Amino acid sequence: MSRRTRIITTPAPGGPDALKIETRELDPPGPGEVLIDVAAAGVNRPDVFERMGLYPPPPGAPEGLGLEVSGHVRETGEGVDHLRPGDAVVALAAGGGYADIARADMGCVLHAPQGVDLIHAAGLPETVFTVWTNVFDRARLQPGERLLVQGGASGIGTTAIQMAAAHGARIAATAGSEDKCALCRELGAELALNYRNDDWETALRESGGADVILDMVGGDYTARHLSLLNTEGRLVMIAFLKGARVELDLMRVMLKRLTLTGSTLRSRSKDEKAAIARAVETHVWPWIAQGKLRPVIDSVFTLENAAKAHARMDAMAHAGKILLTP
Ligand SMILES: NC(=O)c1ccc[n+]([C@@H]2O[C@H](COP(=O)([O-])OP(=O)(O)OC[C@H]3O[C@@H](n4cnc5c(N)ncnc54)[C@H](OP(=O)(O)O)[C@@H]3O)[C@@H](O)[C@H]2O)c1
């Protein structure tokens, strides 16, 4: 059986034009592995960092860009009991998702949730896994608490707002334009602030601060976050677009008994990712079936136009997820 696929590689780091389309003959699935005929792949900011040479893939990752796909199971390796060829699935991949055929570990392959188009479902795994493990697992967001989502109109942000709302939390979000703020409100944010124009820090302080903050900005936001968090508040870092090195007032951490945490998804072990996948199936998939969570799709490009998709993400022109279809 042929396993010929196109993949998108970056032979040399650079801008969107650094992306090259190449063809490979894949090996058969190894024990515990699944090959998927890709319906669509999600584009994520970590892919942009990888293209720029700033986020090297972990050892053993499939060749090429792409961390999440939807599609149909093509072949399963030894020991894969819960999936059959033809099953509609979504998967978190360690790489190689921008392709006709993608490889994933069985623990990271989930039956596609009810109530969402299979192409759009490609926008779920990376964001849902990331929000679950950070906002729910690590930061233990409780119903009634207030979550601040920085970057509320991002792929991660649009997912975080909806998941927190489904859980019964109150949400504040920031975004870079009025249209993006309107999207955050439509998704469930009670307060959406344009970080380019509004004094988001004062507005948040005057409206009750935050119990949990999901942050992808870092830099000078960090000290402001420690000041905004309520007693027993949790700051959870998933990226640092404004820089990783910051100065902190540890007295605030002690007096308010704050927790500062964070994580990266790609470096987690197979077992840890599989545990997140089971939690997602149990807790998050029902929210999709109930209409409380949907992937917010910005645009869909063909694989040949991956450079255009990356240029759109580089320009921060998008709101929600950008997808690629073979
Ligand atoms: N740790 C992990 O496991 C993990 C996993 C996946 C993603 N991530 C990270 O999560 C972030 C979001 O990923 P994504 O794929 O959803 O990317 P994305 O859609 O490109 O989101 C980037 C967001 O950053 C916002 N932003 C930029 N500067 C800001 C500022 N000064 N204040 C507030 N918001 C600001 C942008 O807001 P506007 O567009 O509104 O201007 C945009 O929404 C990325 O940094 C990514 O690396 C981490």
XYZ file of C-alpha atoms and ligand atoms in Angstrom:
374
model
C 0.000 0.000 0.000
C 1.378 3.390 -0.973
C 1.767 5.913 1.820
C 2.840 8.760 -0.401
C 2.120 12.160 1.100
C 2.953 15.801 0.635
C 4.430 17.514 3.691
C 5.427 21.122 4.389
C 9.015 21.632 5.527
C 11.307 24.562 6.296
C 14.727 23.641 4.876
C 15.992 27.060 6.062
C 14.326 29.265 8.696
C 12.641 32.447 7.504
C 9.377 34.134 6.534
C 6.319 32.423 5.057
C 8.174 31.787 1.791
C 10.551 29.503 3.710
C 7.781 26.887 3.643
C 8.391 24.232 0.997
C 6.075 21.480 -0.194
C 7.798 18.097 -0.550
C 6.745 14.505 -1.114
C 7.600 11.535 1.092
C 6.778 7.819 1.267
C 5.843 7.214 4.920
C 6.775 4.142 6.951
C 3.887 1.925 8.086
C 2.437 2.804 11.492
C 4.571 1.456 14.347
C 3.153 -0.052 17.553
C 0.620 2.337 19.066
C 0.664 4.624 16.023
C -2.149 5.732 13.736
C -1.948 7.019 10.164
C -4.697 9.485 9.281
C -5.980 10.625 5.873
C -6.039 14.328 6.624
C -9.253 16.309 6.089
C -7.689 19.499 7.461
C -4.783 20.670 9.622
C -4.769 23.562 12.077
C -2.198 26.353 11.829
C -0.847 27.411 15.222
C 1.539 30.147 16.312
C 4.065 27.527 17.475
C 4.291 26.502 13.765
C 5.333 30.078 12.981
C 8.034 29.918 15.654
C 9.181 26.560 14.234
C 9.312 28.048 10.699
C 11.498 30.860 12.075
C 13.874 28.345 13.668
C 12.872 29.377 17.200
C 10.997 26.202 18.234
C 12.854 23.045 17.171
C 10.752 19.870 16.972
C 11.372 17.345 19.755
C 13.460 14.241 18.890
C 11.455 11.605 17.046
C 8.711 13.992 15.858
C 7.334 13.299 12.358
C 9.004 15.432 9.691
C 7.282 18.670 8.695
C 5.066 21.311 10.248
C 1.638 20.781 11.755
C 0.500 19.885 15.272
C -3.181 18.987 14.786
C -5.380 17.345 12.180
C -8.818 16.001 11.520
C -9.543 13.163 9.095
C -10.191 9.456 8.793
C -8.096 6.632 10.197
C -6.135 5.065 7.336
C -4.081 2.404 9.143
C -3.398 1.425 12.723
C -0.276 -0.104 14.242
C -0.036 -3.005 16.659
C -1.872 -2.463 19.930
C -4.342 0.136 18.652
C -7.677 -1.299 19.737
C -10.045 1.661 19.991
C -9.777 2.863 16.371
C -10.635 1.301 13.022
C -9.818 2.355 9.445
C -12.436 4.856 8.305
C -13.184 6.278 11.780
C -13.590 10.071 11.767
C -11.029 11.449 14.201
C -9.113 14.479 15.389
C -5.528 14.183 16.588
C -2.750 16.057 18.264
C 0.370 15.322 16.206
C 3.967 15.819 17.278
C 4.623 17.222 13.774
C 3.819 16.559 10.112
C 0.149 17.571 10.266
C 0.297 19.808 7.159
C 0.043 16.759 4.892
C -2.156 14.328 3.016
C -1.347 11.614 5.552
C -0.353 12.353 9.163
C 1.001 10.155 11.941
C -0.131 10.373 15.571
C 0.248 8.403 18.758
C -2.951 6.465 19.566
C -3.362 8.255 22.904
C -3.640 11.570 21.067
C -6.272 10.402 18.546
C -9.879 11.062 19.569
C -13.099 10.197 17.791
C -14.316 13.448 16.214
C -16.885 15.135 18.455
C -20.559 15.208 17.523
C -21.930 18.460 16.208
C -18.982 19.886 14.287
C -17.939 19.699 10.662
C -14.880 17.417 10.259
C -12.797 20.080 8.489
C -13.532 22.644 11.198
C -12.757 20.030 13.869
C -9.063 20.274 12.835
C -9.013 23.526 14.806
C -9.802 21.787 18.098
C -6.976 19.578 19.418
C -4.104 22.027 20.005
C -6.275 24.723 21.550
C -8.592 22.469 23.556
C -5.701 20.405 24.969
C -3.766 23.586 25.815
C -6.695 25.307 27.513
C -7.718 22.184 29.415
C -4.296 21.407 30.800
C -3.508 25.013 31.718
C -6.766 26.684 32.748
C -8.589 23.661 34.176
C -5.791 21.298 35.324
C -3.080 23.662 36.463
C -5.029 26.817 37.346
C -8.129 24.917 38.613
C -10.641 27.509 37.334
C -13.874 27.278 39.367
C -17.435 28.201 38.347
C -18.130 31.804 39.350
C -14.451 32.793 39.258
C -13.208 35.424 36.842
C -10.761 34.415 34.112
C -8.760 37.019 32.178
C -7.790 35.772 28.705
C -5.024 37.777 27.072
C -5.281 37.426 23.284
C -8.986 36.588 23.464
C -9.435 36.471 19.673
C -6.554 34.020 19.100
C -7.121 30.358 18.388
C -6.324 29.652 22.022
C -8.319 32.651 23.279
C -11.549 31.896 21.406
C -11.423 28.371 22.812
C -10.572 29.494 26.354
C -13.469 31.974 26.478
C -16.008 29.358 25.398
C -14.682 26.583 27.654
C -14.608 28.889 30.670
C -18.135 30.110 29.917
C -19.367 26.518 29.570
C -17.830 25.828 32.998
C -19.748 28.741 34.549
C -16.822 31.150 34.966
C -16.955 34.882 34.236
C -14.595 36.033 31.519
C -12.668 39.177 30.664
C -10.553 39.256 27.513
C -8.230 41.537 25.600
C -7.877 41.824 21.825
C -6.244 44.151 19.326
C -9.282 45.665 17.548
C -12.928 46.544 18.148
C -14.063 43.727 15.834
C -11.989 41.203 17.757
C -13.386 42.532 21.058
C -16.903 42.078 19.664
C -16.035 38.456 18.820
C -14.827 37.882 22.405
C -18.141 39.229 23.750
C -20.137 37.076 21.324
C -18.251 34.010 22.587
C -19.076 34.764 26.227
C -16.735 37.445 27.605
C -18.559 39.896 29.903
C -15.732 42.401 29.408
C -13.580 42.744 26.271
C -10.888 45.413 26.117
C -8.861 46.649 23.161
C -5.285 46.403 24.444
C -4.126 48.946 21.840
C -6.486 51.731 23.029
C -8.020 50.899 26.385
C -6.383 51.030 29.786
C -7.202 47.345 30.301
C -5.393 47.205 33.621
C -7.502 49.971 35.242
C -10.735 48.662 33.721
C -10.045 45.217 35.125
C -8.986 46.456 38.544
C -12.121 48.609 38.859
C -14.347 45.685 37.847
C -12.994 43.192 40.377
C -9.588 41.977 39.112
C -9.089 38.347 38.124
C -8.865 34.970 39.854
C -7.083 33.247 36.960
C -5.131 34.796 34.081
C -4.273 32.870 30.914
C -1.311 34.741 29.466
C 0.599 34.488 26.195
C 2.182 37.960 26.389
C 4.600 37.975 29.362
C 7.108 40.852 29.433
C 5.784 43.940 31.202
C 2.313 42.375 31.506
C 3.590 40.027 34.197
C 3.993 42.576 37.002
C 0.589 44.044 36.070
C -0.938 40.576 36.267
C 0.449 39.987 39.761
C -1.092 43.280 40.784
C -4.489 42.422 39.216
C -4.838 38.921 40.636
C -7.134 38.483 43.624
C -6.097 36.559 46.752
C -5.252 32.922 45.879
C -5.116 33.954 42.186
C -3.341 31.867 39.544
C -1.257 33.163 36.620
C -0.745 30.537 33.932
C 1.781 31.204 31.170
C 1.557 29.573 27.741
C 3.792 31.959 25.766
C 5.688 35.235 26.106
C 5.200 37.351 22.989
C 6.701 40.363 24.846
C 9.593 38.469 26.431
C 10.373 35.731 28.957
C 12.612 37.675 31.364
C 10.685 39.839 33.804
C 11.040 41.550 37.168
C 8.538 40.422 39.797
C 7.433 41.764 43.175
C 7.526 38.559 45.198
C 5.845 40.339 48.124
C 2.628 40.344 46.058
C 2.987 36.598 45.488
C 3.360 35.989 49.213
C 0.743 38.411 50.551
C -1.950 37.293 48.074
C -0.803 33.627 48.092
C -0.570 33.630 44.286
C 0.382 30.685 42.091
C 2.578 31.268 39.028
C 2.573 28.317 36.645
C 2.569 27.370 32.938
C 3.379 24.575 30.530
C 4.202 23.634 26.957
C 2.125 20.932 25.310
C 4.491 19.574 22.686
C 7.193 18.525 25.141
C 4.818 16.510 27.348
C 5.179 12.720 27.316
C 2.834 10.476 25.309
C 1.207 9.321 28.550
C 0.614 12.876 29.755
C -0.925 13.868 26.412
C -3.088 10.740 26.445
C -4.348 11.672 29.930
C -5.264 15.141 28.659
C -7.035 13.528 25.682
C -9.192 11.362 27.982
C -10.117 14.400 30.098
C -11.002 16.330 26.934
C -13.271 13.515 25.723
C -15.004 13.337 29.089
C -15.383 17.025 29.878
C -15.050 19.046 26.655
C -16.632 16.942 23.898
C -20.074 17.161 25.612
C -19.820 20.983 25.522
C -19.436 20.729 21.725
C -22.434 18.398 21.438
C -24.444 20.828 23.600
C -23.518 23.774 21.320
C -21.464 25.515 24.029
C -18.149 25.253 22.190
C -17.306 25.497 18.499
C -14.051 26.022 16.663
C -13.970 29.649 15.478
C -12.623 29.439 11.939
C -10.929 32.478 10.436
C -9.979 31.051 7.036
C -9.152 27.881 5.119
C -6.213 27.617 2.687
C -5.050 24.715 0.548
C -1.768 23.004 1.399
C -0.162 24.675 -1.644
C -1.036 28.037 -0.063
C 0.516 27.310 3.346
C 2.759 30.386 2.894
C -0.344 32.583 2.528
C -1.819 31.053 5.670
C 1.392 31.814 7.587
C 1.532 35.359 6.191
C -1.980 35.921 7.558
C -0.927 34.667 10.981
C 2.294 36.740 10.884
C 0.186 39.860 10.206
C -2.105 39.041 13.187
C -4.927 39.674 10.712
C -6.835 36.577 11.780
C -9.384 35.915 14.523
C -9.752 32.286 15.608
C -8.209 29.434 13.653
C -6.573 29.218 10.246
C -6.844 25.788 8.582
C -5.106 24.007 5.682
C -6.780 21.383 3.523
C -4.938 18.879 1.290
N 2.234 26.501 25.888
C 1.574 25.781 25.025
O 1.412 24.584 25.159
C 0.995 26.457 23.811
C 0.234 25.713 22.890
C -0.316 26.389 21.804
C -0.112 27.749 21.651
N 0.666 28.419 22.550
C 0.893 29.865 22.431
O -0.337 30.509 22.623
C -0.364 31.706 21.856
C -1.625 31.714 21.021
O -1.510 30.712 20.035
P -2.431 30.764 18.743
O -2.032 29.672 17.856
O -3.839 30.873 19.198
O -1.895 32.135 18.104
P -2.574 33.407 17.520
O -3.959 33.094 17.063
O -1.655 33.985 16.527
O -2.627 34.387 18.770
C -1.692 35.350 19.147
C -2.462 36.360 19.964
O -1.596 37.218 20.709
C -2.335 38.408 20.914
N -1.460 39.497 21.334
C -0.330 39.936 20.755
N 0.197 40.976 21.449
C -0.658 41.187 22.503
C -0.701 42.128 23.572
N 0.259 43.061 23.712
N -1.713 42.060 24.460
C -2.678 41.116 24.342
N -2.699 40.206 23.338
C -1.700 40.241 22.437
C -2.949 38.659 19.549
O -4.040 39.541 19.707
P -4.755 40.338 18.475
O -4.745 39.439 17.282
O -6.108 40.586 19.000
O -3.947 41.573 18.245
C -3.370 37.265 19.142
O -4.695 37.013 19.536
C 0.891 31.735 20.999
O 1.823 32.627 21.562
C 1.371 30.300 21.061
O 2.771 30.206 20.936
C 1.201 27.800 23.618
